[in-house]
């Protein structure tokens, strides 16, 4: 989806809508300061449980004149957030209404722009977000939403410049369309920011898994090293036992090195570098990286990898990212399953004379038929912390490889993703 901005109101409304879609936030509203003595902040766009906004509004009363979070944000030009509305004294007066509405955390982000030439303030407002989760905000999320707020500020200023030009010149000059493009670019950047954050979350999730993965060979190295010392310290040193222990040290050291190498390859930002790739090897690599995550979710893995499968022409790192995303989604989809085995099945096979296929299936909660198409759309998510970017990034990666990625329901439970990749043309 590309942002098409008609006017300021539409731009503000579209941002609020994106932020509340699929429950990322329960409520998002944007307020502008009025020029009255109290500097009242009036909502100009809102999405989510907006009936609650009226309640919040009434119970907040005069606090918007500078005492509430929105007031702090405008007054200081800095973000202000509360991670537990039920206990934070700053929520006094409006916290009860917010808790009734199911909000637990909230943030107010300044939208402030100064006009350098005229020495005036062009924009003075706040973007306010309410989440149902406690402790929703930390340094990373605050920085991310601040970036979003500053892109939005730039977009609004660009749109206003555009309008001012139209009014004074009376002509829809070329400049005006450039300004509009600038505004669209700024919102486009906001969208890219969201995508980046989603990848960061994904990487964060596996960072823990990698740390665990590396800890295992390290622990084995320490244990075998001590054993070797003990064999050598005996009155008659047992050289054979010491040799066996030291061989394990070497092997485990190599294993740790391999893990680090695959992590390094995975995160390296390289331009697409297609090569002939053994998809079975790729599957095994990603399974190694996600092993502890798979165990943590108490999931059993079943693989059916076809022997001698033709190689695919693909960028290894990009395909690792796709596999990783599909596996992590599958694990999450099985979290709620308690009455049947949680099975992650991965198969590889020949698709036709020009392609190979990889299937990633789970026995998870499955997908509602009406969501089957939408799940590949940007920002479509049914998760609280989801960004809804994973599958859309995966599909675009596979499509730039000349392949396809699709999903279907599996019988009797769960979902299966099918990735088709072209093989080399010889
Ligand atoms: P996110 O994981 O951030 O929500 P994705 O684009 O990866 O973003 O996934 C979009 C949505 O597709 C998910 O929120 C979920 O509803 C659905 N989905 C993805 N993978 C699965 C799966 N294996 N089983 C059921 N639903 C899934």
Coordinates of C-alpha atoms and ligand atoms in Angstrom, one line a residue:
X1 CA 0.0 0.0 0.0
X2 CA 1.4 3.4 -0.9
X3 CA 0.4 6.5 1.0
X4 CA -1.7 8.8 -1.2
X5 CA -2.2 12.0 0.7
X6 CA -5.2 14.2 -0.2
X7 CA -4.9 16.7 2.7
X8 CA -3.6 17.1 6.2
X9 CA -6.7 15.6 7.8
X10 CA -6.4 12.5 5.7
X11 CA -2.7 12.1 6.5
X12 CA -3.3 12.4 10.2
X13 CA -6.3 10.1 10.1
X14 CA -4.4 7.5 8.0
X15 CA -1.5 7.4 10.6
X16 CA -4.0 7.0 13.5
X17 CA -5.7 4.2 11.6
X18 CA -2.5 2.3 10.8
X19 CA -1.4 2.5 14.4
X20 CA -4.7 1.1 15.8
X21 CA -5.3 -1.5 13.1
X22 CA -5.2 -5.1 14.4
X23 CA -4.8 -3.9 18.0
X24 CA -1.3 -2.5 17.8
X25 CA -2.7 0.3 19.9
X26 CA -6.2 0.5 21.4
X27 CA -6.4 4.2 20.7
X28 CA -4.4 6.8 18.7
X29 CA -5.3 10.4 18.6
X30 CA -3.6 13.6 17.4
X31 CA -4.3 16.9 19.1
X32 CA -3.3 20.4 18.0
X33 CA -2.8 23.3 20.5
X34 CA -5.3 26.0 20.2
X35 CA -4.3 29.6 20.5
X36 CA -6.3 30.3 23.6
X37 CA -4.9 31.3 26.9
X38 CA -4.9 27.8 28.3
X39 CA -3.3 26.3 25.2
X40 CA -6.1 23.7 25.1
X41 CA -5.2 20.6 23.0
X42 CA -8.0 19.6 20.7
X43 CA -8.2 16.2 19.0
X44 CA -8.1 16.6 15.2
X45 CA -7.8 12.9 14.3
X46 CA -8.5 9.7 16.1
X47 CA -8.8 6.0 15.6
X48 CA -9.5 3.0 17.8
X49 CA -11.8 3.1 20.8
X50 CA -12.5 6.7 20.3
X51 CA -15.7 6.8 22.4
X52 CA -13.3 6.4 25.3
X53 CA -11.4 9.4 24.2
X54 CA -14.6 11.5 24.9
X55 CA -14.5 10.0 28.5
X56 CA -10.8 10.6 28.9
X57 CA -11.3 14.0 27.5
X58 CA -14.0 15.0 30.0
X59 CA -12.3 13.5 33.0
X60 CA -9.0 15.1 32.0
X61 CA -10.6 18.6 31.8
X62 CA -8.1 21.3 32.4
X63 CA -5.1 18.9 32.7
X64 CA -4.7 19.4 28.9
X65 CA -3.6 22.9 29.6
X66 CA -0.1 21.7 30.4
X67 CA -0.4 19.2 33.2
X68 CA -1.4 16.0 31.3
X69 CA 1.0 13.9 29.3
X70 CA 0.0 15.6 26.1
X71 CA 0.6 18.9 27.7
X72 CA 4.0 17.8 29.0
X73 CA 4.9 16.6 25.5
X74 CA 4.0 19.9 23.8
X75 CA 5.5 22.0 26.6
X76 CA 8.8 20.2 26.7
X77 CA 9.1 19.1 23.1
X78 CA 9.9 15.6 24.4
X79 CA 8.0 12.3 24.6
X80 CA 6.3 11.4 27.9
X81 CA 5.1 8.0 28.6
X82 CA 3.5 5.9 31.4
X83 CA 4.1 2.2 31.5
X84 CA 1.5 1.4 34.2
X85 CA -1.5 3.7 34.3
X86 CA -2.9 1.9 37.4
X87 CA 0.0 3.1 39.6
X88 CA 1.6 6.1 38.0
X89 CA 0.7 9.3 39.8
X90 CA 0.8 11.2 36.5
X91 CA -2.4 9.4 35.5
X92 CA -4.2 10.9 38.5
X93 CA -7.6 12.2 37.3
X94 CA -7.9 10.3 34.1
X95 CA -6.3 6.9 35.0
X96 CA -9.6 5.3 36.1
X97 CA -11.3 6.1 32.8
X98 CA -8.3 4.8 30.9
X99 CA -8.2 1.6 32.9
X100 CA -11.9 1.0 32.4
X101 CA -11.1 1.2 28.7
X102 CA -8.5 -1.5 29.1
X103 CA -5.5 0.8 28.6
X104 CA -2.3 0.0 30.6
X105 CA 0.4 2.1 28.9
X106 CA 0.4 5.3 27.0
X107 CA 2.7 7.8 25.4
X108 CA 2.4 11.4 24.2
X109 CA 4.8 12.4 21.4
X110 CA 5.4 16.0 20.4
X111 CA 4.5 17.2 16.9
X112 CA 6.3 20.5 16.8
X113 CA 7.7 22.4 13.8
X114 CA 9.3 25.9 13.8
X115 CA 9.2 28.0 10.6
X116 CA 12.8 29.1 10.3
X117 CA 12.0 31.9 7.8
X118 CA 9.1 33.5 9.6
X119 CA 10.3 32.7 13.1
X120 CA 6.8 31.2 13.8
X121 CA 5.7 27.9 15.1
X122 CA 4.2 26.1 12.2
X123 CA 2.8 23.1 14.1
X124 CA 2.2 22.5 17.8
X125 CA 0.5 19.3 18.7
X126 CA 0.9 15.7 20.0
X127 CA 0.4 12.2 18.8
X128 CA -1.0 10.1 21.7
X129 CA -1.0 6.3 21.8
X130 CA -2.6 3.9 24.3
X131 CA -1.7 0.2 24.6
X132 CA -3.5 -2.6 26.4
X133 CA -0.1 -3.9 27.6
X134 CA 1.8 -2.7 30.6
X135 CA 5.5 -1.9 30.2
X136 CA 4.9 -1.4 26.5
X137 CA 7.4 1.4 26.1
X138 CA 11.2 1.1 26.4
X139 CA 14.0 3.1 24.9
X140 CA 13.8 1.3 21.5
X141 CA 10.1 1.6 21.1
X142 CA 10.1 5.3 22.3
X143 CA 12.8 6.1 19.7
X144 CA 10.9 4.4 17.0
X145 CA 7.7 6.2 17.7
X146 CA 9.6 9.5 18.0
X147 CA 11.0 8.9 14.5
X148 CA 7.5 8.3 13.3
X149 CA 6.2 11.5 14.9
X150 CA 9.0 13.6 13.4
X151 CA 8.2 12.1 9.9
X152 CA 4.6 13.0 10.5
X153 CA 5.5 16.5 11.5
X154 CA 7.6 17.0 8.3
X155 CA 4.7 15.6 6.2
X156 CA 2.2 18.1 7.8
X157 CA 4.6 21.0 7.3
X158 CA 5.2 20.0 3.7
X159 CA 1.5 19.8 3.0
X160 CA 0.9 23.2 4.6
X161 CA 3.6 24.8 2.5
X162 CA 2.0 23.3 -0.5
X163 CA -1.4 24.9 0.4
X164 CA 0.2 28.3 1.1
X165 CA 1.8 28.2 -2.3
X166 CA -1.4 27.5 -4.0
X167 CA -3.2 30.3 -2.2
X168 CA -0.6 32.9 -2.9
X169 CA 0.2 32.1 -6.5
X170 CA -3.2 30.9 -7.4
X171 CA -1.4 28.4 -9.6
X172 CA -0.9 24.8 -9.1
X173 CA 2.8 25.1 -9.7
X174 CA 5.3 22.4 -10.2
X175 CA 6.6 23.2 -6.7
X176 CA 3.3 22.3 -5.2
X177 CA 3.5 18.8 -6.6
X178 CA 7.1 18.6 -5.4
X179 CA 5.9 19.5 -2.0
X180 CA 3.2 16.9 -2.1
X181 CA 5.8 14.4 -3.1
X182 CA 7.9 15.5 -0.2
X183 CA 5.0 14.8 2.1
X184 CA 4.4 11.4 0.6
X185 CA 8.1 10.6 0.9
X186 CA 8.0 11.5 4.6
X187 CA 5.1 9.2 5.2
X188 CA 6.8 6.6 3.1
X189 CA 9.8 6.9 5.4
X190 CA 7.5 6.4 8.4
X191 CA 6.3 3.2 6.8
X192 CA 9.8 2.0 6.2
X193 CA 10.5 2.8 9.9
X194 CA 7.7 0.5 10.9
X195 CA 9.1 -2.2 8.7
X196 CA 12.6 -1.8 10.2
X197 CA 11.2 -2.1 13.7
X198 CA 9.5 -5.3 12.8
X199 CA 12.8 -6.8 11.6
X200 CA 14.4 -5.6 14.8
X201 CA 11.8 -7.4 16.9
X202 CA 12.4 -10.5 14.9
X203 CA 16.2 -10.3 15.4
X204 CA 15.7 -9.5 19.1
X205 CA 13.7 -12.7 19.4
X206 CA 16.4 -14.9 17.9
X207 CA 19.3 -13.1 19.7
X208 CA 18.3 -14.9 22.9
X209 CA 18.2 -18.1 21.0
X210 CA 21.6 -17.6 19.5
X211 CA 23.1 -16.7 22.9
X212 CA 21.7 -20.0 24.2
X213 CA 23.1 -21.8 21.1
X214 CA 26.6 -20.5 21.7
X215 CA 26.5 -21.2 25.4
X216 CA 26.2 -24.9 24.8
X217 CA 29.6 -25.4 23.1
X218 CA 31.2 -23.0 25.6
X219 CA 29.9 -25.0 28.5
X220 CA 31.2 -28.2 26.8
X221 CA 34.6 -26.6 26.2
X222 CA 34.9 -25.6 29.9
X223 CA 33.8 -29.1 31.1
X224 CA 36.1 -31.0 28.8
X225 CA 39.0 -28.6 29.5
X226 CA 38.7 -29.2 33.2
X227 CA 38.5 -33.0 32.6
X228 CA 41.7 -32.9 30.6
X229 CA 43.4 -31.0 33.4
X230 CA 42.3 -33.6 35.9
X231 CA 43.5 -36.5 33.7
X232 CA 46.9 -34.8 33.4
X233 CA 47.2 -34.0 37.1
X234 CA 46.9 -37.7 38.1
X235 CA 50.0 -39.2 39.6
X236 CA 50.3 -41.2 36.4
X237 CA 48.8 -38.8 33.8
X238 CA 46.2 -40.6 31.6
X239 CA 47.2 -39.1 28.3
X240 CA 44.6 -41.1 26.3
X241 CA 41.7 -39.7 28.3
X242 CA 43.2 -36.2 28.2
X243 CA 43.5 -36.5 24.4
X244 CA 39.8 -37.5 24.0
X245 CA 38.8 -34.5 26.2
X246 CA 40.9 -32.1 24.3
X247 CA 39.6 -33.4 21.0
X248 CA 36.1 -32.5 22.3
X249 CA 37.3 -29.0 23.2
X250 CA 38.5 -28.6 19.6
X251 CA 35.3 -29.9 18.1
X252 CA 33.1 -27.8 20.3
X253 CA 35.2 -24.7 19.5
X254 CA 34.6 -25.4 15.8
X255 CA 30.9 -25.7 16.5
X256 CA 30.8 -22.4 18.2
X257 CA 32.7 -20.9 15.3
X258 CA 30.2 -22.3 12.8
X259 CA 27.2 -20.8 14.8
X260 CA 28.9 -17.4 14.9
X261 CA 29.6 -17.7 11.1
X262 CA 26.0 -18.4 10.3
X263 CA 24.8 -15.6 12.5
X264 CA 27.2 -13.2 10.8
X265 CA 26.1 -14.3 7.4
X266 CA 22.5 -13.9 8.4
X267 CA 22.8 -10.3 9.6
X268 CA 25.2 -9.1 6.9
X269 CA 23.4 -6.5 4.8
X270 CA 24.5 -7.6 1.4
X271 CA 23.0 -6.8 -1.9
X272 CA 21.2 -9.7 -3.5
X273 CA 23.8 -12.2 -4.3
X274 CA 22.3 -15.2 -6.1
X275 CA 24.1 -18.5 -6.1
X276 CA 23.2 -22.1 -6.6
X277 CA 21.8 -23.1 -3.3
X278 CA 21.0 -26.4 -1.7
X279 CA 17.7 -25.7 -0.1
X280 CA 18.0 -28.7 2.3
X281 CA 21.2 -27.2 3.7
X282 CA 19.4 -23.9 4.1
X283 CA 16.6 -25.6 6.1
X284 CA 19.2 -27.3 8.3
X285 CA 21.0 -24.1 9.0
X286 CA 17.9 -22.2 10.0
X287 CA 16.8 -25.2 12.2
X288 CA 20.1 -25.1 14.0
X289 CA 19.7 -21.4 14.7
X290 CA 16.2 -21.8 16.0
X291 CA 16.7 -25.0 17.9
X292 CA 16.5 -23.6 21.4
X293 CA 13.5 -21.4 20.3
X294 CA 11.8 -24.5 19.0
X295 CA 12.5 -26.3 22.3
X296 CA 11.2 -23.4 24.3
X297 CA 7.9 -23.6 22.4
X298 CA 7.9 -27.4 23.1
X299 CA 7.6 -28.1 19.4
X300 CA 8.6 -31.3 17.6
X301 CA 10.3 -30.9 14.2
X302 CA 9.6 -33.4 11.3
X303 CA 11.6 -33.0 8.2
X304 CA 11.2 -34.7 4.8
X305 CA 14.0 -33.3 2.7
X306 CA 14.3 -34.8 -0.8
X307 CA 17.6 -36.4 -1.5
X308 CA 19.4 -35.0 -4.5
X309 CA 17.0 -32.1 -4.9
X310 CA 18.1 -29.6 -7.7
X311 CA 19.8 -26.5 -6.5
X312 CA 17.8 -23.2 -6.4
X313 CA 19.2 -20.0 -7.7
X314 CA 18.8 -17.7 -4.7
X315 CA 20.4 -15.3 -2.2
X316 CA 21.2 -17.4 0.8
X317 CA 20.8 -14.7 3.4
X318 CA 17.5 -13.5 2.1
X319 CA 16.2 -17.0 2.0
X320 CA 17.4 -17.6 5.6
X321 CA 15.3 -14.6 6.6
X322 CA 12.2 -15.9 4.9
X323 CA 12.6 -19.4 6.5
X324 CA 13.3 -17.8 9.8
X325 CA 10.2 -15.7 9.7
X326 CA 8.0 -18.7 8.6
X327 CA 9.4 -20.8 11.4
X328 CA 9.0 -18.1 14.1
X329 CA 5.4 -17.5 12.9
X330 CA 4.7 -21.3 13.0
X331 CA 6.0 -21.5 16.6
X332 CA 3.8 -18.6 17.7
X333 CA 0.8 -20.1 16.0
X334 CA 1.2 -23.3 18.1
X335 CA 1.6 -21.5 21.4
X336 CA -2.1 -21.8 22.2
X337 CA -2.3 -25.5 21.3
X338 CA -2.6 -27.8 24.3
X339 CA -4.7 -30.7 23.1
X340 CA -2.6 -32.0 20.3
X341 CA 1.1 -32.4 19.4
X342 CA 2.8 -29.2 18.3
X343 CA 4.5 -30.2 15.1
X344 CA 6.6 -28.1 12.8
X345 CA 7.0 -30.0 9.5
X346 CA 9.4 -28.9 6.8
X347 CA 9.5 -30.6 3.4
X348 CA 11.4 -30.1 0.2
X349 CA 10.5 -31.5 -3.2
X350 CA 10.7 -30.9 -6.9
X351 CA 7.9 -28.6 -8.0
X352 CA 8.2 -29.0 -11.8
X353 CA 11.0 -29.0 -14.4
X354 CA 11.9 -25.4 -13.5
X355 CA 11.4 -25.2 -9.8
X356 CA 11.7 -26.7 -6.3
X357 CA 9.4 -26.2 -3.4
X358 CA 9.8 -25.9 0.4
X359 CA 6.8 -26.4 2.6
X360 CA 6.6 -25.1 6.2
X361 CA 3.6 -26.5 8.0
X362 CA 2.4 -26.3 11.6
X363 CA -0.4 -27.7 13.7
X364 CA -1.2 -24.3 15.1
X365 CA -4.4 -22.2 15.4
X366 CA -4.7 -21.8 11.7
X367 CA -6.0 -18.8 9.8
X368 CA -9.6 -17.6 9.3
X369 CA -10.6 -18.0 5.7
X370 CA -11.2 -14.3 5.3
X371 CA -7.7 -13.5 6.5
X372 CA -6.0 -15.9 4.2
X373 CA -5.4 -13.3 1.5
X374 CA -4.8 -10.4 3.8
X375 CA -2.0 -12.0 5.8
X376 CA 0.5 -11.1 3.1
X377 CA -0.6 -7.4 3.2
X378 CA 1.8 -4.9 4.9
X379 CA 0.6 -4.2 8.5
X380 CA -1.8 -7.1 8.6
X381 CA -1.3 -8.7 12.0
X382 CA -3.5 -10.5 14.6
X383 CA -0.8 -10.2 17.3
X384 CA -0.5 -7.7 20.0
X385 CA 3.1 -6.9 19.3
X386 CA 3.0 -7.8 15.6
X387 CA 3.9 -5.4 13.0
X388 CA 2.4 -7.4 10.1
X389 CA 5.5 -6.8 7.9
X390 CA 7.1 -10.3 8.1
X391 CA 5.0 -12.1 5.5
X392 CA 4.9 -9.1 3.1
X393 CA 8.7 -8.8 3.2
X394 CA 9.0 -12.6 2.7
X395 CA 6.7 -12.6 -0.3
X396 CA 8.5 -9.7 -1.9
X397 CA 11.9 -11.5 -1.3
X398 CA 10.6 -14.7 -3.0
X399 CA 9.0 -12.7 -5.8
X400 CA 12.2 -10.9 -6.6
X401 CA 13.7 -14.4 -7.0
X402 CA 11.1 -15.2 -9.6
X403 CA 9.3 -17.5 -7.2
X404 CA 6.1 -17.5 -5.2
X405 CA 5.0 -17.8 -1.6
X406 CA 1.5 -18.9 -0.7
X407 CA -0.4 -20.3 2.3
X408 CA -3.2 -22.7 2.8
X409 CA -5.0 -24.4 5.7
X410 CA -3.8 -27.9 6.5
X411 CA -6.0 -30.7 7.5
X412 CA -7.2 -31.1 10.2
X413 CA -5.3 -28.2 11.9
X414 CA -2.8 -25.5 11.2
X415 CA -1.3 -23.8 8.2
X416 CA 1.1 -24.7 5.5
X417 CA 3.3 -22.2 3.6
X418 CA 4.5 -23.2 0.2
X419 CA 7.6 -21.5 -1.3
X420 CA 8.5 -22.2 -4.9
X421 CA 11.9 -21.2 -6.2
X422 CA 13.3 -21.4 -9.7
X423 CA 16.2 -23.8 -10.2
X424 CA 19.1 -22.9 -12.3
X425 CA 18.5 -22.8 -16.1
X426 CA 21.2 -24.9 -17.6
Ligands
LIG1 P1 3.3 -10.5 12.4 O1 4.0 -11.8 12.8 O2 4.1 -9.3 12.9 O3 1.9 -10.4 12.8 P2 3.4 -11.4 9.6 O4 3.3 -10.7 8.4 O5 4.6 -12.3 9.8 O6 3.4 -10.4 10.8 O7 2.1 -12.3 9.8 C1 0.9 -11.7 9.6 C2 -0.3 -12.4 10.2 O8 -0.5 -13.7 9.5 C3 -0.1 -12.9 11.6 O9 -0.4 -11.8 12.6 C4 -1.0 -14.0 11.8 O10 -2.3 -13.6 11.9 C5 -0.9 -14.7 10.4 N1 0.0 -15.8 10.4 C6 1.3 -15.8 9.9 N2 1.8 -17.0 10.1 C7 0.9 -17.8 10.6 C8 0.8 -19.2 11.0 N3 1.8 -20.1 10.8 N4 -0.4 -19.7 11.5 C9 -1.5 -18.9 11.6 N5 -1.4 -17.5 11.3 C10 -0.3 -17.0 10.8

